[in-house]
Coordinates of C-alpha atoms in Angstrom, one line a residue:
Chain G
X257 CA 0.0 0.0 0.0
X258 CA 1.9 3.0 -1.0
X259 CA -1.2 4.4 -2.1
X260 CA -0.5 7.7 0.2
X261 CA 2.8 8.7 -1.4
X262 CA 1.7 10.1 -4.3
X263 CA -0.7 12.5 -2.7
X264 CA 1.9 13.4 0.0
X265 CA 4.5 14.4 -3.3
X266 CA 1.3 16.2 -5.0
X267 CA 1.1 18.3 -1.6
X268 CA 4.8 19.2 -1.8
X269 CA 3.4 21.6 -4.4
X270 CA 1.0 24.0 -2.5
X271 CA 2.8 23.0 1.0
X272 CA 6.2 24.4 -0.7
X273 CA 4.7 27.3 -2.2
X274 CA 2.6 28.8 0.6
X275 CA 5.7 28.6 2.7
X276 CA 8.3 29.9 0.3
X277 CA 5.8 32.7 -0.5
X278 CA 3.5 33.7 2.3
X279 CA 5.0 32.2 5.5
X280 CA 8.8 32.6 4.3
X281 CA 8.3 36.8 4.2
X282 CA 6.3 37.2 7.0
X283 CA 9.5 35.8 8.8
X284 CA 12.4 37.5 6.7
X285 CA 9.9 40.6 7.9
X286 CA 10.4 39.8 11.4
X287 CA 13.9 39.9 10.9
X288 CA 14.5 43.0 9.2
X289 CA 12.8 44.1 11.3
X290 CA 15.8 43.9 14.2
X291 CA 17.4 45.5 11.4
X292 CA 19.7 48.9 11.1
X293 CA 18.5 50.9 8.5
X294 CA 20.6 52.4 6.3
X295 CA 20.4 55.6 4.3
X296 CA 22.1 54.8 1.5
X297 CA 20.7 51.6 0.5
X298 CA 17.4 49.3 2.3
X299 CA 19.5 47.8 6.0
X300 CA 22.6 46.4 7.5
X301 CA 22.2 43.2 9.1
X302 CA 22.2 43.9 12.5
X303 CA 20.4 43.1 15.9
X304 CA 18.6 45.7 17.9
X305 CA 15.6 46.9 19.1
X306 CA 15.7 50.7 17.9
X307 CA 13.1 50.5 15.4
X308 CA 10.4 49.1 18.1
X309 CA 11.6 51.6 20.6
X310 CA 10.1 54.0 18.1
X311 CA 6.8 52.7 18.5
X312 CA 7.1 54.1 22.1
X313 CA 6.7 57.8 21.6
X314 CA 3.5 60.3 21.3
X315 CA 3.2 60.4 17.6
X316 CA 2.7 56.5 17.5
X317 CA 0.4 56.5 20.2
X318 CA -1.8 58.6 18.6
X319 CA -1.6 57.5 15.4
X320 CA -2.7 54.1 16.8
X321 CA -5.5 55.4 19.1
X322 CA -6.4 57.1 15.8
X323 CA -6.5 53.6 13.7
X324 CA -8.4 51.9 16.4
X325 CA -11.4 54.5 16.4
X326 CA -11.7 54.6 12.6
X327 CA -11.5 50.8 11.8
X328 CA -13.9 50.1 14.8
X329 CA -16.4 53.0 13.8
X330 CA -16.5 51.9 10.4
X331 CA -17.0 48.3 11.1
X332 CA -20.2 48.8 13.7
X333 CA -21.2 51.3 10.8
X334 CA -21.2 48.8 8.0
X335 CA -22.5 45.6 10.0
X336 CA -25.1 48.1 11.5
X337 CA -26.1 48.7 7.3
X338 CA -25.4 45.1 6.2
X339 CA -27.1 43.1 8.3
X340 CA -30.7 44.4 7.7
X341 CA -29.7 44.8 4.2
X342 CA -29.1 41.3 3.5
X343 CA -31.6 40.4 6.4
X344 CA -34.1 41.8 3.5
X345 CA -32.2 40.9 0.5
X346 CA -32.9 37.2 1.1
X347 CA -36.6 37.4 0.8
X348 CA -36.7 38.6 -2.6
X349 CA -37.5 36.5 -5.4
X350 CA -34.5 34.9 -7.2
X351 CA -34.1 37.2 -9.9
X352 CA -33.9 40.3 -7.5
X353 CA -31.4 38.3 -5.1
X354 CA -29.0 37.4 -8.4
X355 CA -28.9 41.1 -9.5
X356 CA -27.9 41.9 -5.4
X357 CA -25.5 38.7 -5.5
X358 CA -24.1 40.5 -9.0
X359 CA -23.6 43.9 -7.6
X360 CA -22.1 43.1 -4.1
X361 CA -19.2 40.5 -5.9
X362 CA -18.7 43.7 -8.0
X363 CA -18.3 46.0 -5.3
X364 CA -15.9 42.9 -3.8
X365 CA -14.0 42.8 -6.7
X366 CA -13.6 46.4 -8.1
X367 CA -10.2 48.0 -7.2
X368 CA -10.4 49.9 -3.8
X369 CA -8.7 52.7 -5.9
X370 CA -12.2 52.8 -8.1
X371 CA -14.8 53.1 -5.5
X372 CA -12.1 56.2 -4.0
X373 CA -12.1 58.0 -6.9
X374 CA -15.7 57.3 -7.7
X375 CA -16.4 58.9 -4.3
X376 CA -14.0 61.5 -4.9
X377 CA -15.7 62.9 -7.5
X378 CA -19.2 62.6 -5.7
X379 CA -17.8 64.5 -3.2
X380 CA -16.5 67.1 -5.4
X381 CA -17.7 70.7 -6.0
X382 CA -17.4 70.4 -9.5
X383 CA -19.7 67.2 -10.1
X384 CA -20.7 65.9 -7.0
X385 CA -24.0 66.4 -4.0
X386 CA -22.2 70.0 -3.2
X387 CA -23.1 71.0 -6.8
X388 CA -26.2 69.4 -6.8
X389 CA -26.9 71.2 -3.7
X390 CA -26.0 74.0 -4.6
X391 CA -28.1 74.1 -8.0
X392 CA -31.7 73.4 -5.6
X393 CA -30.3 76.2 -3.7
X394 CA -30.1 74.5 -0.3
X395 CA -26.3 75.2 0.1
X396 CA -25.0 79.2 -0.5
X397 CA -21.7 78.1 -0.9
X398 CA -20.5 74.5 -1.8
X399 CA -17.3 73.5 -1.3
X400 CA -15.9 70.0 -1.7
X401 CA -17.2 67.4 0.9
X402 CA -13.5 65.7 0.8
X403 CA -10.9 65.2 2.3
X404 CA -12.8 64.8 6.0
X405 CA -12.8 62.2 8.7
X406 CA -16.4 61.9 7.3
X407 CA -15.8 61.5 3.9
X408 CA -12.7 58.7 4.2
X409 CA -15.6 56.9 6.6
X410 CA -18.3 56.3 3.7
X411 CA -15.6 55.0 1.8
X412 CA -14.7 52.7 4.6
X413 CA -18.4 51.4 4.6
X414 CA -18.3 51.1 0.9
X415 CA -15.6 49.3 0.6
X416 CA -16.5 46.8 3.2
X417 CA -20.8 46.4 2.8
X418 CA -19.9 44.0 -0.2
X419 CA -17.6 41.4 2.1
X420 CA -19.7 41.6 5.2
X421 CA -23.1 41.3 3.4
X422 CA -21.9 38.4 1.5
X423 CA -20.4 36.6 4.5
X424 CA -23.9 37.0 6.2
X425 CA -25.6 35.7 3.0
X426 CA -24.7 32.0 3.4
X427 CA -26.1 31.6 7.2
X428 CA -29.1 33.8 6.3
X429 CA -30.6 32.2 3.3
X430 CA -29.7 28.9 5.0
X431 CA -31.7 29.9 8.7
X432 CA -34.1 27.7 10.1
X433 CA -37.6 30.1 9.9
X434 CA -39.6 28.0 12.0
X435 CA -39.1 30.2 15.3
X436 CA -39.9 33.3 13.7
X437 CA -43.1 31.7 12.1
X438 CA -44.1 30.6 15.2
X439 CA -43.5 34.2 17.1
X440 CA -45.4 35.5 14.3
X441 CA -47.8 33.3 14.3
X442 CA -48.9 33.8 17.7
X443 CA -48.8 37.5 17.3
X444 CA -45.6 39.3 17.9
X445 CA -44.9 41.9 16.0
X446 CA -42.3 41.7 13.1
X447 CA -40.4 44.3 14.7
X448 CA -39.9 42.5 17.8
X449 CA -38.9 39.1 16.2
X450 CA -36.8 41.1 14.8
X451 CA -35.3 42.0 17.7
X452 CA -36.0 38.8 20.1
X453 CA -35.9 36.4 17.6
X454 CA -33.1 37.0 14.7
X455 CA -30.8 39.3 16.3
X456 CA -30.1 37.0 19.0
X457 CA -29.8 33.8 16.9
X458 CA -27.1 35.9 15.0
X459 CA -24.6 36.9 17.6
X460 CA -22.2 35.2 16.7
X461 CA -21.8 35.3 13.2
X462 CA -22.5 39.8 14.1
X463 CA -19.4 39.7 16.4
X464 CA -17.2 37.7 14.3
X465 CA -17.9 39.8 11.3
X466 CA -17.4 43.3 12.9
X467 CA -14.1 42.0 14.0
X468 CA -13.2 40.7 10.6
X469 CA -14.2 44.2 9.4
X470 CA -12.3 45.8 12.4
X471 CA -8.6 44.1 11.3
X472 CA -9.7 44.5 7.8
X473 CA -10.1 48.5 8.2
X474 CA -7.1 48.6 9.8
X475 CA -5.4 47.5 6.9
X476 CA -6.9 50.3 3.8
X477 CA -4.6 52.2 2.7
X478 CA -6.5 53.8 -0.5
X479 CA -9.6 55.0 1.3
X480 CA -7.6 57.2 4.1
X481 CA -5.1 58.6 1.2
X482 CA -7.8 59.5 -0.9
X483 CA -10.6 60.8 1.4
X484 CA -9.4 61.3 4.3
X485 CA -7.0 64.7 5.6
X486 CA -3.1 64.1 6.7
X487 CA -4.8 64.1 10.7
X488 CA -7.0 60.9 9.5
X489 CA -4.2 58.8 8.2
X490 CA -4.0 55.2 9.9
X491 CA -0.9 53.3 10.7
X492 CA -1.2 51.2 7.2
X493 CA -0.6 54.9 5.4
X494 CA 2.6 55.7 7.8
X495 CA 3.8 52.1 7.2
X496 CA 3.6 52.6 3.3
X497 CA 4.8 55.8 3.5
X498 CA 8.2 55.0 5.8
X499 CA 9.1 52.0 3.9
X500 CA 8.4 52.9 0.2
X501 CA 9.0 57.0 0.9
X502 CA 11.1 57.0 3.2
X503 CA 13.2 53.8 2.1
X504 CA 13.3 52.9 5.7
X505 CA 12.4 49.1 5.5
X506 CA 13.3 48.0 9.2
X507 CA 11.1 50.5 10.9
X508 CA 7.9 50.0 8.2
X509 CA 8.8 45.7 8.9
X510 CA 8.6 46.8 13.2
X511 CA 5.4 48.0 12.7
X512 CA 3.5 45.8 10.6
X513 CA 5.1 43.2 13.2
X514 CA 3.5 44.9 16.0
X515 CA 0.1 44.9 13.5
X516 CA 0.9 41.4 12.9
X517 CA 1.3 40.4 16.3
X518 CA -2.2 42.6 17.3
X519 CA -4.3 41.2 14.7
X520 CA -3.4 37.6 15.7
X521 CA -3.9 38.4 18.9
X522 CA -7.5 39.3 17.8
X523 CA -8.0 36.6 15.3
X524 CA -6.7 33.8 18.4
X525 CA -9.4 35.6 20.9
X526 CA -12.2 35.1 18.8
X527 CA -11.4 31.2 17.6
X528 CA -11.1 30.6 21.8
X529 CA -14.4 32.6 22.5
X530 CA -16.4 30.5 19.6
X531 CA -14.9 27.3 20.9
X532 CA -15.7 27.9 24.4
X533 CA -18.9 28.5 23.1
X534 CA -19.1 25.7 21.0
X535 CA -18.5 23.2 24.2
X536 CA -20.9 25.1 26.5
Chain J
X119 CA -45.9 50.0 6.9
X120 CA -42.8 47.9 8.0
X121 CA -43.2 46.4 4.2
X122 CA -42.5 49.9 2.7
X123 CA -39.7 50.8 5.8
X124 CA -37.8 47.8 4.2
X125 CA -38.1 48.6 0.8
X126 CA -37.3 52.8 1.2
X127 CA -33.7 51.7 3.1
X128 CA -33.1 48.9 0.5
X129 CA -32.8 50.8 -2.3
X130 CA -31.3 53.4 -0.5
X131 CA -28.5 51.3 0.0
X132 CA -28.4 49.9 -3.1
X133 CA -28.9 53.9 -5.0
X134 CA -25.5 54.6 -2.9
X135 CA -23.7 51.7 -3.4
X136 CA -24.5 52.5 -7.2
X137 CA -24.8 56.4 -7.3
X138 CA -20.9 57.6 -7.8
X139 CA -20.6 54.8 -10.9
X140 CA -23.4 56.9 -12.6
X141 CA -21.1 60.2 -11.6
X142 CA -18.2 58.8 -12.7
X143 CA -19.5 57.6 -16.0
X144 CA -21.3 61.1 -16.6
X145 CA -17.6 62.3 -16.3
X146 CA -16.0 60.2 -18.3
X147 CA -18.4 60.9 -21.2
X148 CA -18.0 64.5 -20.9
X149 CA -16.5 66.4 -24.0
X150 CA -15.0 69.1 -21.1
X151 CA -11.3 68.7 -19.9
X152 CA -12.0 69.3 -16.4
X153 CA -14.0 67.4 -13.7
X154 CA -17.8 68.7 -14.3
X155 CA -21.1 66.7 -14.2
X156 CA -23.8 66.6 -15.6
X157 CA -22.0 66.6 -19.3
X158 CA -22.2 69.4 -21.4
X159 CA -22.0 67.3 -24.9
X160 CA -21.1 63.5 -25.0
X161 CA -17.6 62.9 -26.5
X162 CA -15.8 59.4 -26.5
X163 CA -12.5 60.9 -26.6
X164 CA -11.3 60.1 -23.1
X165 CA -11.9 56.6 -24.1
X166 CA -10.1 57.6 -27.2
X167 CA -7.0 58.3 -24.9
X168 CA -7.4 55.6 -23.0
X169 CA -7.1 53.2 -25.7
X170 CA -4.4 54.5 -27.8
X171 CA -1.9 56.2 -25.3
X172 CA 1.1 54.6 -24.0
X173 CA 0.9 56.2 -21.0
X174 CA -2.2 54.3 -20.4
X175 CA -1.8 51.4 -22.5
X176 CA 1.4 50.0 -20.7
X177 CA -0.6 50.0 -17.3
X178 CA -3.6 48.4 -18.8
X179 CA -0.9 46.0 -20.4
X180 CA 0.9 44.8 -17.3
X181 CA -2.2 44.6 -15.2
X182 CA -4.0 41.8 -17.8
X183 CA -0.3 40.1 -18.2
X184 CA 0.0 39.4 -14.0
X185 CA -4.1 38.8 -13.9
X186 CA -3.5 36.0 -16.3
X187 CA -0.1 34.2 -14.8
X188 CA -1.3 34.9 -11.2
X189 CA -4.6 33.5 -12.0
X190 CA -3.3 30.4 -13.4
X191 CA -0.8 29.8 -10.6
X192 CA -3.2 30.5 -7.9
X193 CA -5.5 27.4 -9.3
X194 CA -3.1 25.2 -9.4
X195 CA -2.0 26.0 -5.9
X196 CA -5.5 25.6 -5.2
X197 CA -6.5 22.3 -7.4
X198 CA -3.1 20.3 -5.8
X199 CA -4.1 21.1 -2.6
X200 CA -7.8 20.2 -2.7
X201 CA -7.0 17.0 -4.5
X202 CA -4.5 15.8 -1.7
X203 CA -7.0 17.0 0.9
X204 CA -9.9 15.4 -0.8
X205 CA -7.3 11.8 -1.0
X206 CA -6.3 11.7 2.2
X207 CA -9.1 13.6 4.3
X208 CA -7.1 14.8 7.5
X209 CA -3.6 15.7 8.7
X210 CA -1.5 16.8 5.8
X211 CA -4.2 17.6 4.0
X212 CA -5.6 19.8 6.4
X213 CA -2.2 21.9 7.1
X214 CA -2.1 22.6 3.6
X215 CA -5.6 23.9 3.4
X216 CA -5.2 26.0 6.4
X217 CA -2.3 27.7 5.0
X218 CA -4.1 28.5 1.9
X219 CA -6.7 30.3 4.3
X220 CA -4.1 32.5 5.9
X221 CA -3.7 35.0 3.5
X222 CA -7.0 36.4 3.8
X223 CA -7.0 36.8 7.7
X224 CA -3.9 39.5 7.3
X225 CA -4.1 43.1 6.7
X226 CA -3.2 42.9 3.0
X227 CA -0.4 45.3 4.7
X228 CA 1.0 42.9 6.3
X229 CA 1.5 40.6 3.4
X230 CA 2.8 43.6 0.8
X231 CA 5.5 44.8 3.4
X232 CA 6.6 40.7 4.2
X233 CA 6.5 40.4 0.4
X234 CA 8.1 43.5 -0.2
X235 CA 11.7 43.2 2.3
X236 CA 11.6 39.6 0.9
X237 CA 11.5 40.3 -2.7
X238 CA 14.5 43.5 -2.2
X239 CA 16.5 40.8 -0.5
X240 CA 16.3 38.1 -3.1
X241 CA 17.0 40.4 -6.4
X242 CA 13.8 40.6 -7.8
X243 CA 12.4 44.0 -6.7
X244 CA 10.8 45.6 -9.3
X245 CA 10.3 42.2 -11.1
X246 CA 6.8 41.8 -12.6
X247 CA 7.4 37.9 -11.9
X248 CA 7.5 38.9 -8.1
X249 CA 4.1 40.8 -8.6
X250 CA 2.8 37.5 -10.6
X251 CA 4.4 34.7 -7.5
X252 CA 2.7 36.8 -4.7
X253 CA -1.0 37.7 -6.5
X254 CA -1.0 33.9 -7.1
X255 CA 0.0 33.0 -3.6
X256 CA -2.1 35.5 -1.8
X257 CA -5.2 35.1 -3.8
X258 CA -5.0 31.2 -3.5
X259 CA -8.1 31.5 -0.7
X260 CA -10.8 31.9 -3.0
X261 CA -9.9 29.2 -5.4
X262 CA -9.1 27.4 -2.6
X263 CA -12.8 27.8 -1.4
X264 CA -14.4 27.4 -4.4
X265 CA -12.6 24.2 -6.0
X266 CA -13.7 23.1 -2.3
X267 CA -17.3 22.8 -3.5
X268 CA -16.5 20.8 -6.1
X269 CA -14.7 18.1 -4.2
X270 CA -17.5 18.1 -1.9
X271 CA -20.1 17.7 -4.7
X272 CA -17.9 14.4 -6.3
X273 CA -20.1 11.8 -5.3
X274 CA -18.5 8.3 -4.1
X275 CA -20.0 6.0 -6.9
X276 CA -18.7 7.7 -9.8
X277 CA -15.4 7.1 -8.0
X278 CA -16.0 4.0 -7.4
X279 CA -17.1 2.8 -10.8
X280 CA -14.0 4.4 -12.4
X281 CA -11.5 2.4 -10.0
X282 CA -13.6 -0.8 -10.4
X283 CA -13.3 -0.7 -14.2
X284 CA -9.9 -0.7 -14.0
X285 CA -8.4 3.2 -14.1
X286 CA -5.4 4.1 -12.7
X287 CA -5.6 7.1 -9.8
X288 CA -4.1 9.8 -12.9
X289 CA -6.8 8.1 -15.4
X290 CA -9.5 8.9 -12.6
X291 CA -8.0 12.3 -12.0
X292 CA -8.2 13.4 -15.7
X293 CA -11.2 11.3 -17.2
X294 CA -13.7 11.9 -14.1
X295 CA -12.7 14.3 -11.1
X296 CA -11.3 17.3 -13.7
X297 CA -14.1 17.2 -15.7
X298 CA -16.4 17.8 -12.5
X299 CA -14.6 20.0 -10.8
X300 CA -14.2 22.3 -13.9
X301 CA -16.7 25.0 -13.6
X302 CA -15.1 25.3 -9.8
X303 CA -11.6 25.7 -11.5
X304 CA -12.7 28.3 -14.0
X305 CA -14.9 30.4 -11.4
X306 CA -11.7 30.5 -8.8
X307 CA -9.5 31.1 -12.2
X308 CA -12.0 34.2 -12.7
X309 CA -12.2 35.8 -9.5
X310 CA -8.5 35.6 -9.3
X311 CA -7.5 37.1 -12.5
X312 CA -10.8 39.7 -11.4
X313 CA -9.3 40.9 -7.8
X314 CA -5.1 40.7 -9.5
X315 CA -6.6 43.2 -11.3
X316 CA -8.1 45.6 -9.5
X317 CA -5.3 45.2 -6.5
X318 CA -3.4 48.1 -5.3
X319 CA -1.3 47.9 -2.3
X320 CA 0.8 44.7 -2.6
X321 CA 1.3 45.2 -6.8
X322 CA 2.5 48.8 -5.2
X323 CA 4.9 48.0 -2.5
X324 CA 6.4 45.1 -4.4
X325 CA 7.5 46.8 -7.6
X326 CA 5.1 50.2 -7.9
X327 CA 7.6 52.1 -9.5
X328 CA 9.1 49.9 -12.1
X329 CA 5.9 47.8 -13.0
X330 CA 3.1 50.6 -13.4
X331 CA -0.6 48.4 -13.0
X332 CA -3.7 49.8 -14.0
X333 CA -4.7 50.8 -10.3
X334 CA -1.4 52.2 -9.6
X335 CA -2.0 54.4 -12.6
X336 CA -5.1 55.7 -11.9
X337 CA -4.3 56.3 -7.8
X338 CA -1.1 58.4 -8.8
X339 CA -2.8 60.5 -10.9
X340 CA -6.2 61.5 -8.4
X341 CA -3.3 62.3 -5.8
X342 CA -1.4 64.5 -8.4
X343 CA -3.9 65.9 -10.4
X344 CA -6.1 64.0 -13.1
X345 CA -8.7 64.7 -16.3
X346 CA -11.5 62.7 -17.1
X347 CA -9.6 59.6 -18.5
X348 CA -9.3 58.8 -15.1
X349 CA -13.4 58.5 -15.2
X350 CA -12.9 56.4 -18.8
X351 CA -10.2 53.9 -16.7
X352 CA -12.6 53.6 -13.9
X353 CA -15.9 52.5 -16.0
X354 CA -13.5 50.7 -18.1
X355 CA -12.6 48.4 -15.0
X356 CA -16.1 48.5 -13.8
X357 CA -17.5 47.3 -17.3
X358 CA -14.8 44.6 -17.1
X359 CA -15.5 43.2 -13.5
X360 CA -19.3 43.2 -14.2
X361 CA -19.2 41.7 -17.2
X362 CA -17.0 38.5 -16.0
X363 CA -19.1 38.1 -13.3
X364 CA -22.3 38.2 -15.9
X365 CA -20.6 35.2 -18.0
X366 CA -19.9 33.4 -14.7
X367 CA -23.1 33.8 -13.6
X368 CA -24.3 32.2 -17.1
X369 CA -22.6 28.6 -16.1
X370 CA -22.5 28.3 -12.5
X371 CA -25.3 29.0 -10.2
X372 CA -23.6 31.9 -8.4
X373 CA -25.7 32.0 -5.2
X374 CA -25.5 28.1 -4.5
X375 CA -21.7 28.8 -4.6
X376 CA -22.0 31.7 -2.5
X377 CA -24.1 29.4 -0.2
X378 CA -27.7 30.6 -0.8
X379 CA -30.6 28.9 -1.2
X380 CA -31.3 26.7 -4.0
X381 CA -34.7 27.4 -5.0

C-alpha cells in the first residue's frame, strides 16, 4: 500500500509554495525588522531593538489610538447597514437576489482605488452632491465634501458592505424560519422578532464579522489617502509611506510586526471565545 | 408600513452603493477637460486616450499580463491542494488547506510589506514575476474555497465505478474528477485574475515604480492631479469586473456557490 505517497509528493506543491511565499516573508519581515536601517541603500544586518523603541513615543500612540477608532467606527457602521440589508435581500425572489448577489461580488471585486475616486468625484464641488446642492439652492456656498474624517468613513463602509453582506448571505438564506413563524404566528410583531428572535440567533456570526471588518479596516490604505485629511491617516498609510518614501524598510517591517502580532492576537481571541462556546 | 420601511432603506442602500458609478461615468463621457457633471456634450475621446496612449496602455498592459499568470498559478495551488485533501481527508491535507486560508485573515499590509523586504533581498524587486508569484499565492483562498465545493459535490459512486473498471488514480483524475470540478476551477480562475486586477497595495509596495498596473495608474494620478480619463479607466474596469461576473453567472449558479438557497 503506497497508495498515500503520491498524494503526500502532489502536496509538496501547494505545502512548498505557501511557505516559500507567504509564510517565508512574513518571517524575513520579522527579521529586518531587528534590522539597522541604512540611508544609503534598504539595512545592515544587524540586531537591535531601535526600530520598536520608536513605536514608544506620542506620535505613534496617537496615530494608533487614531487607527483603532476609525476601523472600529466603520466596522459597527457597515455591519449596522449590512445586516438588515441582506436580512431583507434574502426574501426577494431569485431574480432580484442574483442582481444583489451581481452587484455586491462587484463592489468585492472592483479595485479599492475605483470606489475612491468614484467617491471622490461625488464628493467634489465640481460634479458631485455640493453642486447638486447647490443648484436646488439648499447650500449658499458649496465647497468639496472631501478630504474629512467623514468622507474617508463612507468610503470605509463602501468598501467593506460587499464582504460583510456576503459573508452573512450563506447563514441567512440557509436559517431555520420555523421560530420566527411561530412568534409570528402567535402574534408578535415583526419588529420585535426582529429584535428577540433574529438578532439574538445571529450573535455570533455579528461579532465575528465586525471584528473581521475591524482588522480589515485597519489595513486600507487607499480609502484614508484619498478621502481622508493628513490628521486621518491610519498606521497602514505611515507604514507605506516609511518603507516605500522614506526607504526605511526595518522601521515599516517593526510596525506591521506589531500589526501582525495585534491582529493575531485578535484573530486567536475570537477562535477561543467561539470554541468555548461551542462546548458550553 | 414595515413592508415599505424595508423597501425605502433597500434601495437606498443599493442607489449609494451605485450612485458615484453613474457620476463617474457622466464624467468620463464629458466632452470638457475638467471634472464637471452633468456633461455638457457627449464625447468618447477620453476613451479615445485611454485606448491609444502609452501612458495608459502600458498600465492596462501589465495589469492583464499578472491577472493572467497569477490567476493560473493561484488554481493550481489551489486544485493540488484540494486534490490531496480530498485523498487523504485529514492531517496533511488539512495543514495545507489552512495555510491557503491564511492570507485572507492579514491586513493585506501585512502581506505587501513581508512580500516587499523579501522580494528587495532576493533580487527581484521591481520584477513583474514577483508581482505575478505573490497575486498567485495570496489570492490562492478563493480558489481554494471554491474548487472546495467541487470536491465536496464528487459523489463516491462515480469514484467508485471508475476504480472498479480498472483506471489508474491519474486516469480517474483526468477522465472523471477534472471534468467535475471544472466549472469550480474556471470560477476560482476568474475571481483571481478579477481581484489581480483591480489590486493596489501589494502590486504597489512590491514593484510600484518599475511595473506601473492599472490601479497604480489611476491612484497616482487622483493624488497628483487628473482629467477625465481617469473616469474612462474607472468605467472601463467597472465594465470589465461586471461583465466576468455576468458570463460566470451564465454557467454556474452563483448564489448556491456563494451558499444561498437553492430554490
Amino acid at each position: 500500500m503506497n497508495r498515500p505517497l503520491i498524494p503526500h509528493l502532489i502536496g509538496l506543491y501547494p505545502l512548498v509554495m505557501m511557505c516559500l511565499f507567504f509564510l517565508g516573508p512574513l518571517a524575513f519581515m520579522v527579521v529586518v525588522s531587528f534590522y539597522e536601517r541604512d540611508p544609503l541603500g534598504f539595512y545592515n544586518v544587524a540586531f537591535v531593538w531601535d526600530n520598536y523603541a520608536k513605536f514608544f513615543s506620542s506620535f505613534y500612540y496617537t496615530l494608533s489610538m487614531r487607527s483603532l477608532w476609525s476601523a472600529s467606527l466603520g466596522a459597527v457602521l457597515v455591519v449596522l447597514l449590512a445586516f438588515p440589508a441582506m436580512y431583507i435581500i434574502v426574501d426577494m425572489s431569485r431574480r432580484w437576489q442574483l442582481f444583489w448577489v451581481i452587484l455586491l461580488l462587484s463592489l468585492m471585486c472592483l479595485s479599492e482605488v475605483v470606489i475612491g475616486f468614484a467617491w471622490v468625484i461625488l464628493m467634489s464641488e465640481s460634479a458631485g452632491i455640493p453642486r447638486f446642492l447647490g443648484w436646488l439652492g439648499l447650500w449658499e456656498d458649496p465647497r468639496s465634501l472631501s478630504p474629512s474624517f467623514g468622507a474617508m468613513l463612507i468610503g470605509l463602509v463602501s468598501l467593506g458592505f460587499s464582504l460583510v453582506a456576503l459573508m452573512f448571505y450563506p447563514q441567512m438564506a440557509g436559517r431555520d424560519r420555523s421560530i420566527e413563524e411561530a412568534a409570528l404566528t402567535l402574534g408578535t410583531p415583526p419588529a420585535r422578532v426582529f429584535t428577540k428572535v433574529i438578532l439574538p440567533n445571529f450573535r455570533p456570526a455579528i461579532i465575528s464579522s465586525t471584528v473581521t471588518m475591524f482588522v480589515y479596516f485597519l489595513g486600507v490604505f487607499v480609502m484614508p489617502t484619498m478621502l481622508g485629511r493628513p490628521q486621518d491617516w491610519n498606521m497602514t498609510v505611515i507604514i507605506t509611506d516609511k518603507a516605500v518614501g522614506d526607504a526605511n524598510m526595518p522601521l515599516g517591517a517593526a510596525l506591521s510586526v506589531i500589526m501582525l502580532v495585534f491582529t493575531l492576537l485578535i484573530i486567536g481571541t475570537l477562535l477561543a471565545a467561539s470554541r468555548k462556546r461551542g462546548k458550553a | 408600513m414595515s413592508g415599505f420601511f424595508k423597501r425605502v432603506f433597500i434601495c437606498a442602500v443599493g442607489a449609494t452603493l451605485i450612485l458615484p458609478f453613474l457620476i463617474v461615468a457622466g464624467v468620463s463621457v464629458n466632452v470638457e477637460s475638467n471634472i464637471a457633471f452633468p456633461p455638457t456634450e457627449l464625447s468618447t475621446r477620453w476613451y479615445a486616450v485611454l485606448l491609444t496612449e502609452s501612458d495608459w496602455l502600458i498600465p492596462i498592459r501589465n495589469s492583464l499580463l499578472i491577472a493572467v499568470f497569477a490567476a493560473f498559478l493561484s488554481v493550481t495551488i489551489a486544485l493540488a491542494a484540494n486534490y490531496v485533501l480530498w485523498r487523504l481527508k485529514s492531517g496533511f491535507g488539512k495543514v495545507i488547506f489552512a495555510l491557503g486560508i491564511g492570507p485572507f485573515m492579514l491586513p493585506p499590509i501585512i502581506i505587501a510589506m513581508g512580500a516587499s523586504v523579501f522580494w528587495a533581498e532576493i533580487g527581484m524587486y521591481g520584477r513583474v514575476e514577483a508581482t505575478v508569484i505573490s497575486h498567485g499565492v495570496f489570492f490562492v483562498t478563493l480558489p481554494l474555497v471554491v474548487i472546495a465545493r467541487g470536491f465536496a459535490a464528487l459523489s463516491d459512486d462515480v469514484i467508485e465505478a471508475s476504480r472498479t473498471m480498472g483506471a489508474t488514480a491519474w486516469q480517474t483524475f483526468a477522465k472523471v474528477i477534472f471534468p467535475l470540478v471544472l466549472p469550480y476551477v474556471i470560477t476560482g480562475y476568474a475571481l483571481v485574475a478579477i481581484i489581480s486586477v483591480n489590486e493596489y497595495l501589494i502590486s504597489y509596495m512590491i514593484s510600484g515604480f518599475a511595473v506601473e498596473t492599472l490601479p497604480i495608474r489611476i491612484f497616482n494620478n487622483v493624488r497628483y492631479g487628473y482629467t477625465p480619463v481617469v473616469a474612462s479607466a474607472a468605467m472601463g474596469f467597472a465594465v470589465l469586473t461586471i461583465g466576468v461576473l455576468l458570463i460566470l453567472s451564465l454557467f454556474t449558479d452563483l448564489l448556491k456557490l456563494l451558499g444561498g438557497a437553492q430554490d
